[in-house]
Amino acid sequence: MGTSDQHSDVLDKARSTVVSTIKNADAGLRKVNKALHEHPEVGYEEHFAHQTITSYLSSLGFQVKKHAYGFDTSFEAEYGSDGRLVIICAEYDALPGIGHSCGHNLIATSSIATFIAVAESMKKHNIQGRVRILGTPAEEGGGGKAKLIEAGAFPKDTATAIMAHPIAAHQIFNKPGYYQGLAGLKLIASHKFKVEFRGKPAHAGGEPWNGLNALDAAVSAYANIGLLRQQMEPDERVHGVIEAGGTVPNVITEYTRMNWNVRSPTIERADKLLARVKNCFEAAALASGCKLEYIISPTYLNLRANRTLCQLYAQDMDTLGTKVQVSQEKMMNASTDMGNVSHIVPSFHGAFVIPAGKDVSAHNPAFAACAGTDEGHKAALNCASGMAMLALRVLLDDDVARKAKEDFHQDDD
C-alpha cells in the first residue's frame, strides 16, 4: 500500500466516482426499490426479490451466484480477485401482513448502491481487494445470517461486513432534526423459539375430565410470564403470541403453539432470562398435564459497534454533507441477525433517517409507506455513499483494516 498522502489522493478521487456512480444508477436503483416495496415477501420466500436483484446485478455485468450457500433466496456477486475482502449485506424480507414496515427494501437498495459504487471505484482507480454483495434472507426472525455463517458465507479473514437500516429519527435521537443517521447502532440479544403444548381432546360439555387442555397450558404460560415481568431488568423484554389456540369451544383443545422472543442486552443475560422463562412453560405443562416441546430458531446475538468503522463512516458522511452521530447513547431494545456477524468479523451496521411521524416507527404498518417514499430512497442512496467510502478505506488502508480488527477483538462500549 502507499503512503497516507497517496491514500488521501485516491480516496478523494474515489469519492467523486462513488457519488457519480450512484447518481447515474439512481433510475435503475429506484426501479428495484419500488419493485421490492410493491412485492413484499416473508423470510425464505423472497423469490421475487431474489430474481429482481440478481437480474439487475447481471444487467450491470456482474457474475451472480443465485441460490447461494444452499438457500433458495440468497445470492452473491463479487468484484476483485485478491486482497482484503469486504462483504456488503443486503436484506429484503418483509413482515407478515404489514409488508416492508421495517424498510428492508431500502436496505437492499442502499447495499446494492454501495456494492456497485465500490466496484466501479476499484476498477477506475486500481484499488486492490475484493468487494462482495451477499443476499441475506429472513432477517425478521428466520436468522438468515446466522445460517449463512454456518454455511461459510462469512470467512473469518473478512476485513469487514457492512450494512445500514432505515429508522425514524425519534427512535434513536433525543432531539430529532440535527442528525440524519447513526453510525454505531447497538441492538440487544434475542432468543427466538416456538412452544408447543399437546394435550388430549374430549367433549368440553359432556366429559371434560377426560381431556387435557392445551389452551389452558398456553394461557397459564402467558400469565406466568406476565408475572415474571415484574422481576425482570428494565432493559429486558419477553414477548409472545399464540399462533394456534384451538378449534371450537365444545372440544377440549388438544394442541396449541406459541411464538416467543426473549431479549436482553447480552447473550449471557439472555441465557439467564431464558432459563426463568422456560420455568414458566414447564410449570404450565405440569399444571395442565400437557406435553411440552420447543422449536428453536437461531439466536440473535447483541449487535456490536466497531469504533474505528463508525468514526470513519461519520467523517465521510460529514464530508458528503450529512451529520451522523457516531455512537448510540443506549442500546435499542430490538435485535438483528447482523449481531451474529458482528461477533465473528469486524462489522458496521449504521442507521439512516427516513421521514416518519412521531407515532410511526419500524414494525408499525405506517412505516411501510414511509419506506416507499422518494425521500426514503434518497436517504438510502446518501447512506450508500458513506458505506462505499468506508469499504474503500478498509480495502485501501492497512492501518484502517488493522484498527478495525483491533476494535473487534476488544469489548465494545
mmCIF file of C-alpha atoms in Angstrom:
data_model
loop_
_atom_site.group_PDB
_atom_site.id
_atom_site.type_symbol
_atom_site.label_atom_id
_atom_site.label_comp_id
_atom_site.label_asym_id
_atom_site.label_seq_id
_atom_site.Cartn_x
_atom_site.Cartn_y
_atom_site.Cartn_z
ATOM 1 C CA MET A 1 0.000 0.000 0.000
ATOM 2 C CA GLY A 2 1.062 3.576 -0.484
ATOM 3 C CA THR A 3 1.598 6.460 1.899
ATOM 4 C CA SER A 4 -1.078 8.361 3.802
ATOM 5 C CA ASP A 5 -0.967 11.205 1.258
ATOM 6 C CA GLN A 6 -1.403 8.757 -1.589
ATOM 7 C CA HIS A 7 -4.348 7.177 0.207
ATOM 8 C CA SER A 8 -5.931 10.603 0.642
ATOM 9 C CA ASP A 9 -5.498 11.422 -3.028
ATOM 10 C CA VAL A 10 -7.014 8.131 -4.163
ATOM 11 C CA LEU A 11 -9.893 8.448 -1.704
ATOM 12 C CA ASP A 12 -10.687 11.970 -2.941
ATOM 13 C CA LYS A 13 -10.872 10.679 -6.495
ATOM 14 C CA ALA A 14 -12.842 7.626 -5.381
ATOM 15 C CA ARG A 15 -15.346 9.816 -3.548
ATOM 16 C CA SER A 16 -16.166 11.571 -6.794
ATOM 17 C CA THR A 17 -16.559 8.213 -8.505
ATOM 18 C CA VAL A 18 -18.800 6.901 -5.733
ATOM 19 C CA VAL A 19 -21.120 9.890 -5.918
ATOM 20 C CA SER A 20 -21.314 9.888 -9.726
ATOM 21 C CA THR A 21 -21.809 6.110 -9.931
ATOM 22 C CA ILE A 22 -24.724 6.157 -7.509
ATOM 23 C CA LYS A 23 -26.216 9.212 -9.207
ATOM 24 C CA ASN A 24 -26.016 7.557 -12.624
ATOM 25 C CA ALA A 25 -27.569 4.365 -11.242
ATOM 26 C CA ASP A 26 -30.410 6.200 -9.497
ATOM 27 C CA ALA A 27 -33.089 5.341 -12.074
ATOM 28 C CA GLY A 28 -32.267 1.627 -12.043
ATOM 29 C CA LEU A 29 -31.972 1.511 -8.277
ATOM 30 C CA ARG A 30 -35.289 3.296 -7.915
ATOM 31 C CA LYS A 31 -36.971 0.643 -10.080
ATOM 32 C CA VAL A 32 -35.511 -2.115 -7.918
ATOM 33 C CA ASN A 33 -36.559 -0.325 -4.734
ATOM 34 C CA LYS A 34 -40.102 0.245 -5.965
ATOM 35 C CA ALA A 35 -40.446 -3.330 -7.179
ATOM 36 C CA LEU A 36 -39.363 -4.770 -3.828
ATOM 37 C CA HIS A 37 -41.610 -2.393 -1.923
ATOM 38 C CA GLU A 38 -44.643 -3.343 -4.018
ATOM 39 C CA HIS A 39 -43.979 -7.090 -3.702
ATOM 40 C CA PRO A 40 -43.247 -7.772 -0.003
ATOM 41 C CA GLU A 41 -42.242 -11.340 0.817
ATOM 42 C CA VAL A 42 -41.613 -13.039 4.148
ATOM 43 C CA GLY A 43 -38.401 -14.790 5.136
ATOM 44 C CA TYR A 44 -37.066 -17.569 2.894
ATOM 45 C CA GLU A 45 -39.858 -16.835 0.402
ATOM 46 C CA GLU A 46 -38.247 -13.755 -1.188
ATOM 47 C CA HIS A 47 -38.281 -15.247 -4.698
ATOM 48 C CA PHE A 48 -39.397 -12.062 -6.442
ATOM 49 C CA ALA A 49 -36.746 -10.030 -4.618
ATOM 50 C CA HIS A 50 -34.096 -12.633 -5.435
ATOM 51 C CA GLN A 51 -34.944 -12.518 -9.141
ATOM 52 C CA THR A 52 -35.254 -8.721 -9.230
ATOM 53 C CA ILE A 53 -31.916 -8.038 -7.546
ATOM 54 C CA THR A 54 -29.910 -10.728 -9.318
ATOM 55 C CA SER A 55 -31.285 -9.662 -12.705
ATOM 56 C CA TYR A 56 -30.308 -6.056 -12.006
ATOM 57 C CA LEU A 57 -26.777 -7.000 -10.963
ATOM 58 C CA SER A 58 -26.427 -9.250 -14.003
ATOM 59 C CA SER A 59 -27.538 -6.402 -16.259
ATOM 60 C CA LEU A 60 -24.598 -4.380 -14.928
ATOM 61 C CA GLY A 61 -22.164 -7.112 -15.937
ATOM 62 C CA PHE A 62 -21.625 -8.852 -12.599
ATOM 63 C CA GLN A 63 -21.416 -12.625 -12.363
ATOM 64 C CA VAL A 64 -24.102 -13.525 -9.861
ATOM 65 C CA LYS A 65 -24.371 -16.769 -7.917
ATOM 66 C CA LYS A 66 -28.058 -17.442 -7.416
ATOM 67 C CA HIS A 67 -29.353 -19.612 -4.559
ATOM 68 C CA ALA A 68 -26.018 -19.148 -2.781
ATOM 69 C CA TYR A 69 -24.873 -21.423 0.059
ATOM 70 C CA GLY A 70 -27.849 -23.722 -0.427
ATOM 71 C CA PHE A 71 -30.538 -21.115 0.266
ATOM 72 C CA ASP A 72 -33.114 -20.510 -2.453
ATOM 73 C CA THR A 73 -33.323 -16.778 -1.867
ATOM 74 C CA SER A 74 -29.691 -15.948 -1.123
ATOM 75 C CA PHE A 75 -27.266 -14.665 -3.760
ATOM 76 C CA GLU A 76 -23.692 -13.488 -4.102
ATOM 77 C CA ALA A 77 -21.699 -11.323 -6.500
ATOM 78 C CA GLU A 78 -18.087 -10.188 -6.216
ATOM 79 C CA TYR A 79 -15.606 -7.813 -7.817
ATOM 80 C CA GLY A 80 -11.829 -8.196 -7.445
ATOM 81 C CA SER A 81 -9.651 -11.267 -7.240
ATOM 82 C CA ASP A 82 -7.224 -10.855 -4.341
ATOM 83 C CA GLY A 83 -6.537 -8.844 -1.215
ATOM 84 C CA ARG A 84 -8.839 -7.938 1.652
ATOM 85 C CA LEU A 85 -12.499 -8.905 1.478
ATOM 86 C CA VAL A 86 -15.372 -6.543 2.313
ATOM 87 C CA ILE A 87 -18.889 -8.005 2.403
ATOM 88 C CA ILE A 88 -21.940 -5.814 1.821
ATOM 89 C CA CYS A 89 -25.030 -7.417 3.361
ATOM 90 C CA ALA A 90 -28.409 -6.977 1.672
ATOM 91 C CA GLU A 91 -31.726 -7.667 3.379
ATOM 92 C CA TYR A 92 -35.059 -7.782 1.524
ATOM 93 C CA ASP A 93 -37.614 -9.750 3.546
ATOM 94 C CA ALA A 94 -40.836 -8.208 4.837
ATOM 95 C CA LEU A 95 -43.146 -8.747 7.797
ATOM 96 C CA PRO A 96 -46.268 -10.914 7.583
ATOM 97 C CA GLY A 97 -49.344 -8.846 6.827
ATOM 98 C CA ILE A 98 -47.703 -5.405 7.081
ATOM 99 C CA GLY A 99 -45.225 -5.505 4.200
ATOM 100 C CA HIS A 100 -41.990 -3.546 4.291
ATOM 101 C CA SER A 101 -42.758 -1.912 7.619
ATOM 102 C CA CYS A 102 -39.129 -2.440 8.581
ATOM 103 C CA GLY A 103 -37.867 -0.891 5.344
ATOM 104 C CA HIS A 104 -35.792 -3.782 4.063
ATOM 105 C CA ASN A 105 -36.461 -2.632 0.514
ATOM 106 C CA LEU A 106 -34.314 0.371 1.419
ATOM 107 C CA ILE A 107 -31.628 -1.833 2.949
ATOM 108 C CA ALA A 108 -31.387 -3.781 -0.297
ATOM 109 C CA THR A 109 -31.264 -0.543 -2.302
ATOM 110 C CA SER A 110 -28.523 1.011 -0.178
ATOM 111 C CA SER A 111 -26.460 -2.189 -0.196
ATOM 112 C CA ILE A 112 -26.714 -2.629 -3.976
ATOM 113 C CA ALA A 113 -25.720 1.009 -4.480
ATOM 114 C CA THR A 114 -22.773 0.556 -2.120
ATOM 115 C CA PHE A 115 -21.574 -2.530 -3.961
ATOM 116 C CA ILE A 116 -21.698 -1.069 -7.467
ATOM 117 C CA ALA A 117 -20.050 2.180 -6.309
ATOM 118 C CA VAL A 118 -17.190 0.340 -4.609
ATOM 119 C CA ALA A 119 -16.678 -1.954 -7.614
ATOM 120 C CA GLU A 120 -16.577 0.973 -10.037
ATOM 121 C CA SER A 121 -14.130 2.873 -7.824
ATOM 122 C CA MET A 122 -11.869 -0.157 -7.522
ATOM 123 C CA LYS A 123 -11.897 -0.585 -11.281
ATOM 124 C CA LYS A 124 -11.344 3.066 -12.141
ATOM 125 C CA HIS A 125 -8.665 3.795 -9.539
ATOM 126 C CA ASN A 126 -6.904 0.418 -9.481
ATOM 127 C CA ILE A 127 -7.762 -0.337 -5.860
ATOM 128 C CA GLN A 128 -6.837 -3.865 -4.806
ATOM 129 C CA GLY A 129 -9.094 -6.130 -2.827
ATOM 130 C CA ARG A 130 -12.467 -7.817 -3.099
ATOM 131 C CA VAL A 131 -15.954 -6.460 -2.535
ATOM 132 C CA ARG A 132 -18.857 -8.879 -2.282
ATOM 133 C CA ILE A 133 -22.578 -8.340 -2.009
ATOM 134 C CA LEU A 134 -24.331 -11.086 -0.090
ATOM 135 C CA GLY A 135 -28.082 -11.558 -0.154
ATOM 136 C CA THR A 136 -29.183 -12.402 3.386
ATOM 137 C CA PRO A 137 -32.788 -13.640 3.576
ATOM 138 C CA ALA A 138 -35.095 -13.899 6.555
ATOM 139 C CA GLU A 139 -33.731 -11.327 8.976
ATOM 140 C CA GLU A 140 -37.200 -10.996 10.504
ATOM 141 C CA GLY A 141 -36.979 -13.962 12.847
ATOM 142 C CA GLY A 142 -35.574 -16.540 10.442
ATOM 143 C CA GLY A 143 -31.917 -15.961 11.278
ATOM 144 C CA GLY A 144 -30.696 -15.894 7.685
ATOM 145 C CA LYS A 145 -27.281 -14.518 8.558
ATOM 146 C CA ALA A 146 -26.834 -16.995 11.402
ATOM 147 C CA LYS A 147 -27.468 -19.831 8.954
ATOM 148 C CA LEU A 148 -25.212 -18.226 6.340
ATOM 149 C CA ILE A 149 -22.445 -18.046 8.944
ATOM 150 C CA GLU A 150 -22.797 -21.801 9.480
ATOM 151 C CA ALA A 151 -22.679 -22.298 5.699
ATOM 152 C CA GLY A 152 -19.364 -20.415 5.422
ATOM 153 C CA ALA A 153 -20.596 -17.180 3.859
ATOM 154 C CA PHE A 154 -18.520 -15.027 6.237
ATOM 155 C CA PRO A 155 -14.888 -16.185 6.147
ATOM 156 C CA LYS A 156 -13.032 -15.381 9.364
ATOM 157 C CA ASP A 157 -10.482 -13.309 7.441
ATOM 158 C CA THR A 158 -13.227 -10.945 6.215
ATOM 159 C CA ALA A 159 -11.958 -7.395 6.745
ATOM 160 C CA THR A 160 -15.423 -6.053 7.446
ATOM 161 C CA ALA A 161 -19.133 -6.642 6.841
ATOM 162 C CA ILE A 162 -21.259 -3.568 6.133
ATOM 163 C CA MET A 163 -24.939 -2.594 6.020
ATOM 164 C CA ALA A 164 -27.381 0.030 7.314
ATOM 165 C CA HIS A 165 -31.037 0.180 8.342
ATOM 166 C CA PRO A 166 -33.713 2.855 7.857
ATOM 167 C CA ILE A 167 -35.131 4.287 11.039
ATOM 168 C CA ALA A 168 -37.400 7.036 12.356
ATOM 169 C CA ALA A 169 -35.399 9.848 13.951
ATOM 170 C CA HIS A 170 -37.364 9.795 17.223
ATOM 171 C CA GLN A 171 -36.393 6.141 17.804
ATOM 172 C CA ILE A 172 -32.746 6.960 18.428
ATOM 173 C CA PHE A 173 -32.305 10.714 18.894
ATOM 174 C CA ASN A 174 -33.432 12.810 21.844
ATOM 175 C CA LYS A 175 -33.518 15.874 19.588
ATOM 176 C CA PRO A 176 -34.566 14.730 16.109
ATOM 177 C CA GLY A 177 -33.604 17.059 13.295
ATOM 178 C CA TYR A 178 -29.885 17.628 13.735
ATOM 179 C CA TYR A 179 -28.601 14.152 12.898
ATOM 180 C CA GLN A 180 -29.699 12.279 9.803
ATOM 181 C CA GLY A 181 -28.090 8.998 10.732
ATOM 182 C CA LEU A 182 -26.290 6.881 13.299
ATOM 183 C CA ALA A 183 -23.025 5.043 12.758
ATOM 184 C CA GLY A 184 -22.920 2.731 15.757
ATOM 185 C CA LEU A 185 -26.339 1.159 16.058
ATOM 186 C CA LYS A 186 -26.490 -1.172 19.067
ATOM 187 C CA LEU A 187 -29.178 -3.814 19.443
ATOM 188 C CA ILE A 188 -29.741 -6.469 22.090
ATOM 189 C CA ALA A 189 -29.581 -10.270 22.015
ATOM 190 C CA SER A 190 -32.689 -12.341 21.388
ATOM 191 C CA HIS A 191 -33.644 -15.982 21.833
ATOM 192 C CA LYS A 192 -36.360 -16.940 19.341
ATOM 193 C CA PHE A 193 -38.408 -20.091 19.645
ATOM 194 C CA LYS A 194 -41.847 -21.653 19.482
ATOM 195 C CA VAL A 195 -43.540 -23.645 22.220
ATOM 196 C CA GLU A 196 -45.952 -26.497 21.577
ATOM 197 C CA PHE A 197 -48.368 -27.887 24.186
ATOM 198 C CA ARG A 198 -50.039 -31.217 23.422
ATOM 199 C CA GLY A 199 -52.998 -32.393 25.466
ATOM 200 C CA LYS A 200 -55.937 -34.744 24.960
ATOM 201 C CA PRO A 201 -59.259 -33.875 23.295
ATOM 202 C CA ALA A 202 -62.598 -34.560 24.942
ATOM 203 C CA HIS A 203 -66.166 -33.247 24.837
ATOM 204 C CA ALA A 204 -65.984 -29.935 26.700
ATOM 205 C CA GLY A 205 -69.545 -30.239 27.936
ATOM 206 C CA GLY A 206 -70.101 -33.986 28.282
ATOM 207 C CA GLU A 207 -66.858 -35.231 29.831
ATOM 208 C CA PRO A 208 -64.202 -32.511 30.161
ATOM 209 C CA TRP A 209 -62.493 -34.518 32.918
ATOM 210 C CA ASN A 210 -61.258 -36.934 30.259
ATOM 211 C CA GLY A 211 -59.348 -34.213 28.448
ATOM 212 C CA LEU A 212 -56.027 -32.392 28.895
ATOM 213 C CA ASN A 213 -56.427 -28.775 27.839
ATOM 214 C CA ALA A 214 -53.525 -27.413 25.801
ATOM 215 C CA LEU A 215 -55.174 -23.981 25.698
ATOM 216 C CA ASP A 216 -55.092 -23.904 29.496
ATOM 217 C CA ALA A 217 -51.376 -24.611 29.273
ATOM 218 C CA ALA A 218 -50.818 -21.742 26.845
ATOM 219 C CA VAL A 219 -52.895 -19.309 28.899
ATOM 220 C CA SER A 220 -51.118 -20.366 32.075
ATOM 221 C CA ALA A 221 -47.711 -19.905 30.448
ATOM 222 C CA TYR A 222 -48.691 -16.442 29.204
ATOM 223 C CA ALA A 223 -49.901 -15.476 32.691
ATOM 224 C CA ASN A 224 -46.763 -16.867 34.333
ATOM 225 C CA ILE A 225 -44.551 -14.744 32.090
ATOM 226 C CA GLY A 226 -46.735 -11.721 32.777
ATOM 227 C CA LEU A 227 -45.967 -12.160 36.467
ATOM 228 C CA LEU A 228 -42.269 -12.730 35.754
ATOM 229 C CA ARG A 229 -42.000 -9.316 34.065
ATOM 230 C CA GLN A 230 -42.202 -7.596 37.467
ATOM 231 C CA GLN A 231 -38.881 -9.204 38.398
ATOM 232 C CA MET A 232 -37.105 -8.529 35.087
ATOM 233 C CA GLU A 233 -34.476 -5.867 34.454
ATOM 234 C CA PRO A 234 -35.858 -2.700 32.764
ATOM 235 C CA ASP A 235 -33.781 -3.294 29.634
ATOM 236 C CA GLU A 236 -35.028 -6.849 29.115
ATOM 237 C CA ARG A 237 -38.022 -7.938 27.055
ATOM 238 C CA VAL A 238 -40.135 -11.094 26.777
ATOM 239 C CA HIS A 239 -42.999 -11.104 24.302
ATOM 240 C CA GLY A 240 -45.023 -13.748 22.535
ATOM 241 C CA VAL A 241 -48.204 -14.656 20.682
ATOM 242 C CA ILE A 242 -50.496 -17.674 20.499
ATOM 243 C CA GLU A 243 -50.262 -18.882 16.907
ATOM 244 C CA ALA A 244 -52.573 -21.885 17.309
ATOM 245 C CA GLY A 245 -55.122 -21.827 20.096
ATOM 246 C CA GLY A 246 -57.728 -24.481 19.398
ATOM 247 C CA THR A 247 -60.682 -25.015 17.082
ATOM 248 C CA VAL A 248 -64.153 -24.969 18.666
ATOM 249 C CA PRO A 249 -65.262 -24.320 22.246
ATOM 250 C CA ASN A 250 -67.037 -27.614 22.748
ATOM 251 C CA VAL A 251 -63.862 -29.654 22.236
ATOM 252 C CA ILE A 252 -61.070 -29.627 24.804
ATOM 253 C CA THR A 253 -58.094 -28.154 22.956
ATOM 254 C CA GLU A 254 -55.543 -30.814 22.051
ATOM 255 C CA TYR A 255 -52.799 -28.596 20.580
ATOM 256 C CA THR A 256 -51.524 -25.042 20.998
ATOM 257 C CA ARG A 257 -48.451 -23.267 19.678
ATOM 258 C CA MET A 258 -46.854 -20.051 20.917
ATOM 259 C CA ASN A 259 -44.104 -17.919 19.391
ATOM 260 C CA TRP A 260 -41.712 -16.126 21.772
ATOM 261 C CA ASN A 261 -38.766 -13.721 21.876
ATOM 262 C CA VAL A 262 -36.576 -13.415 24.988
ATOM 263 C CA ARG A 263 -34.312 -10.345 24.769
ATOM 264 C CA SER A 264 -31.514 -8.935 26.897
ATOM 265 C CA PRO A 265 -28.520 -6.656 26.194
ATOM 266 C CA THR A 266 -26.003 -9.535 26.198
ATOM 267 C CA ILE A 267 -26.282 -13.190 25.323
ATOM 268 C CA GLU A 268 -25.136 -14.131 28.841
ATOM 269 C CA ARG A 269 -28.042 -12.246 30.385
ATOM 270 C CA ALA A 270 -30.417 -13.528 27.708
ATOM 271 C CA ASP A 271 -29.437 -17.094 28.622
ATOM 272 C CA LYS A 272 -30.251 -16.478 32.281
ATOM 273 C CA LEU A 273 -33.575 -14.880 31.432
ATOM 274 C CA LEU A 274 -34.419 -17.750 29.080
ATOM 275 C CA ALA A 275 -33.955 -20.259 31.906
ATOM 276 C CA ARG A 276 -36.503 -18.353 34.006
ATOM 277 C CA VAL A 277 -38.921 -18.124 31.087
ATOM 278 C CA LYS A 278 -38.677 -21.870 30.473
ATOM 279 C CA ASN A 279 -39.723 -22.439 34.082
ATOM 280 C CA CYS A 280 -42.972 -20.659 33.209
ATOM 281 C CA PHE A 281 -43.664 -23.061 30.350
ATOM 282 C CA GLU A 282 -42.732 -26.127 32.355
ATOM 283 C CA ALA A 283 -44.973 -25.052 35.227
ATOM 284 C CA ALA A 284 -47.860 -24.631 32.775
ATOM 285 C CA ALA A 285 -47.264 -28.071 31.313
ATOM 286 C CA LEU A 286 -47.124 -29.640 34.769
ATOM 287 C CA ALA A 287 -50.286 -27.920 35.944
ATOM 288 C CA SER A 288 -52.287 -28.845 32.834
ATOM 289 C CA GLY A 289 -50.848 -32.314 32.333
ATOM 290 C CA CYS A 290 -49.804 -31.434 28.782
ATOM 291 C CA LYS A 291 -46.612 -32.336 26.971
ATOM 292 C CA LEU A 292 -44.199 -29.508 26.198
ATOM 293 C CA GLU A 293 -41.902 -29.232 23.170
ATOM 294 C CA TYR A 294 -39.671 -26.428 21.870
ATOM 295 C CA ILE A 295 -38.993 -25.455 18.256
ATOM 296 C CA ILE A 296 -35.766 -23.458 18.342
ATOM 297 C CA SER A 297 -34.856 -20.725 15.822
ATOM 298 C CA PRO A 298 -31.369 -19.189 15.500
ATOM 299 C CA THR A 299 -30.452 -16.985 18.441
ATOM 300 C CA TYR A 300 -29.622 -13.356 17.607
ATOM 301 C CA LEU A 301 -26.517 -12.095 19.403
ATOM 302 C CA ASN A 302 -26.251 -8.481 20.510
ATOM 303 C CA LEU A 303 -25.063 -6.114 17.782
ATOM 304 C CA ARG A 304 -21.563 -4.785 18.451
ATOM 305 C CA ALA A 305 -20.365 -1.398 17.209
ATOM 306 C CA ASN A 306 -16.825 -1.092 15.843
ATOM 307 C CA ARG A 307 -15.368 2.247 16.958
ATOM 308 C CA THR A 308 -12.936 2.695 14.051
ATOM 309 C CA LEU A 309 -15.507 1.914 11.372
ATOM 310 C CA CYS A 310 -18.151 4.112 12.997
ATOM 311 C CA GLN A 311 -15.869 7.119 13.284
ATOM 312 C CA LEU A 312 -14.696 6.865 9.676
ATOM 313 C CA TYR A 313 -18.236 6.492 8.361
ATOM 314 C CA ALA A 314 -19.376 9.576 10.296
ATOM 315 C CA GLN A 315 -16.392 11.532 8.935
ATOM 316 C CA ASP A 316 -17.158 10.590 5.353
ATOM 317 C CA MET A 317 -20.838 11.370 5.745
ATOM 318 C CA ASP A 318 -19.888 14.766 7.143
ATOM 319 C CA THR A 319 -17.713 15.358 4.078
ATOM 320 C CA LEU A 320 -20.713 14.419 1.943
ATOM 321 C CA GLY A 321 -22.837 16.952 3.825
ATOM 322 C CA THR A 322 -24.780 14.718 6.225
ATOM 323 C CA LYS A 323 -24.486 14.848 10.011
ATOM 324 C CA VAL A 324 -24.247 11.393 11.567
ATOM 325 C CA GLN A 325 -23.975 10.574 15.269
ATOM 326 C CA VAL A 326 -21.041 8.256 15.908
ATOM 327 C CA SER A 327 -22.301 6.206 18.854
ATOM 328 C CA GLN A 328 -25.641 5.395 20.421
ATOM 329 C CA GLU A 329 -26.316 6.667 23.927
ATOM 330 C CA LYS A 330 -28.077 3.477 24.990
ATOM 331 C CA MET A 331 -28.910 0.174 23.366
ATOM 332 C CA MET A 332 -32.143 -0.079 21.424
ATOM 333 C CA ASN A 333 -34.424 -2.906 22.547
ATOM 334 C CA ALA A 334 -34.579 -4.606 19.168
ATOM 335 C CA SER A 335 -32.470 -7.380 17.650
ATOM 336 C CA THR A 336 -30.895 -8.409 14.351
ATOM 337 C CA ASP A 337 -29.017 -11.392 12.991
ATOM 338 C CA MET A 338 -26.307 -8.931 11.938
ATOM 339 C CA GLY A 339 -25.396 -9.148 15.618
ATOM 340 C CA ASN A 340 -24.146 -12.676 14.966
ATOM 341 C CA VAL A 341 -21.940 -11.371 12.156
ATOM 342 C CA SER A 342 -20.524 -8.659 14.433
ATOM 343 C CA HIS A 343 -19.243 -11.389 16.767
ATOM 344 C CA ILE A 344 -17.190 -13.169 14.092
ATOM 345 C CA VAL A 345 -15.821 -10.356 11.856
ATOM 346 C CA PRO A 346 -15.394 -6.571 12.193
ATOM 347 C CA SER A 347 -18.793 -5.158 11.288
ATOM 348 C CA PHE A 348 -20.570 -1.904 10.564
ATOM 349 C CA HIS A 349 -24.335 -1.585 10.995
ATOM 350 C CA GLY A 350 -25.481 2.004 10.699
ATOM 351 C CA ALA A 351 -28.892 3.629 10.543
ATOM 352 C CA PHE A 352 -30.233 6.312 8.215
ATOM 353 C CA VAL A 353 -33.235 8.503 8.962
ATOM 354 C CA ILE A 354 -36.295 8.467 6.741
ATOM 355 C CA PRO A 355 -39.296 10.774 7.207
ATOM 356 C CA ALA A 356 -41.810 9.374 9.703
ATOM 357 C CA GLY A 357 -44.281 10.877 12.155
ATOM 358 C CA LYS A 358 -43.678 10.853 15.895
ATOM 359 C CA ASP A 359 -46.098 7.956 16.336
ATOM 360 C CA VAL A 360 -44.606 5.895 13.493
ATOM 361 C CA SER A 361 -41.587 3.627 13.782
ATOM 362 C CA ALA A 362 -40.294 0.344 12.410
ATOM 363 C CA HIS A 363 -42.775 -2.570 12.606
ATOM 364 C CA ASN A 364 -45.657 -0.096 12.564
ATOM 365 C CA PRO A 365 -47.756 -0.652 9.405
ATOM 366 C CA ALA A 366 -47.469 3.060 8.579
ATOM 367 C CA PHE A 367 -43.680 2.720 8.387
ATOM 368 C CA ALA A 368 -44.111 0.681 5.204
ATOM 369 C CA ALA A 369 -45.494 3.770 3.483
ATOM 370 C CA CYS A 370 -42.526 5.806 4.749
ATOM 371 C CA ALA A 371 -40.160 3.203 3.292
ATOM 372 C CA GLY A 372 -41.751 3.689 -0.119
ATOM 373 C CA THR A 373 -41.221 7.440 -0.363
ATOM 374 C CA ASP A 374 -38.789 9.283 -2.635
ATOM 375 C CA GLU A 375 -37.266 10.822 0.494
ATOM 376 C CA GLY A 376 -36.567 7.354 1.895
ATOM 377 C CA HIS A 377 -34.936 6.304 -1.369
ATOM 378 C CA LYS A 378 -32.759 9.412 -1.364
ATOM 379 C CA ALA A 379 -31.675 8.757 2.232
ATOM 380 C CA ALA A 380 -30.754 5.163 1.354
ATOM 381 C CA LEU A 381 -28.539 6.280 -1.530
ATOM 382 C CA ASN A 382 -26.964 9.003 0.572
ATOM 383 C CA CYS A 383 -26.080 6.394 3.182
ATOM 384 C CA ALA A 384 -24.694 4.176 0.428
ATOM 385 C CA SER A 385 -22.147 6.827 -0.495
ATOM 386 C CA GLY A 386 -20.796 6.792 3.043
ATOM 387 C CA MET A 387 -20.765 2.996 3.239
ATOM 388 C CA ALA A 388 -18.942 2.813 -0.095
ATOM 389 C CA MET A 389 -16.264 5.184 1.187
ATOM 390 C CA LEU A 390 -15.949 3.111 4.354
ATOM 391 C CA ALA A 391 -15.465 -0.061 2.323
ATOM 392 C CA LEU A 392 -12.848 1.632 0.151
ATOM 393 C CA ARG A 393 -10.944 2.863 3.212
ATOM 394 C CA VAL A 394 -10.792 -0.692 4.563
ATOM 395 C CA LEU A 395 -9.577 -2.026 1.216
ATOM 396 C CA LEU A 396 -7.057 0.735 0.633
ATOM 397 C CA ASP A 397 -5.551 1.440 4.040
ATOM 398 C CA ASP A 398 -3.685 -1.197 6.082
ATOM 399 C CA ASP A 399 -3.983 0.915 9.238
ATOM 400 C CA VAL A 400 -7.766 1.193 8.948
ATOM 401 C CA ALA A 401 -8.144 -2.560 8.499
ATOM 402 C CA ARG A 402 -5.783 -3.218 11.409
ATOM 403 C CA LYS A 403 -7.554 -0.793 13.763
ATOM 404 C CA ALA A 404 -10.956 -2.199 12.855
ATOM 405 C CA LYS A 405 -9.668 -5.663 13.666
ATOM 406 C CA GLU A 406 -8.207 -4.459 16.974
ATOM 407 C CA ASP A 407 -11.554 -2.897 17.922
ATOM 408 C CA PHE A 408 -13.297 -6.145 17.008
ATOM 409 C CA HIS A 409 -11.121 -8.080 19.459
ATOM 410 C CA GLN A 410 -11.951 -5.652 22.256
ATOM 411 C CA ASP A 411 -15.269 -5.451 24.102
ATOM 412 C CA ASP A 412 -17.329 -2.612 22.653
ATOM 413 C CA ASP A 413 -18.562 0.178 24.918
#
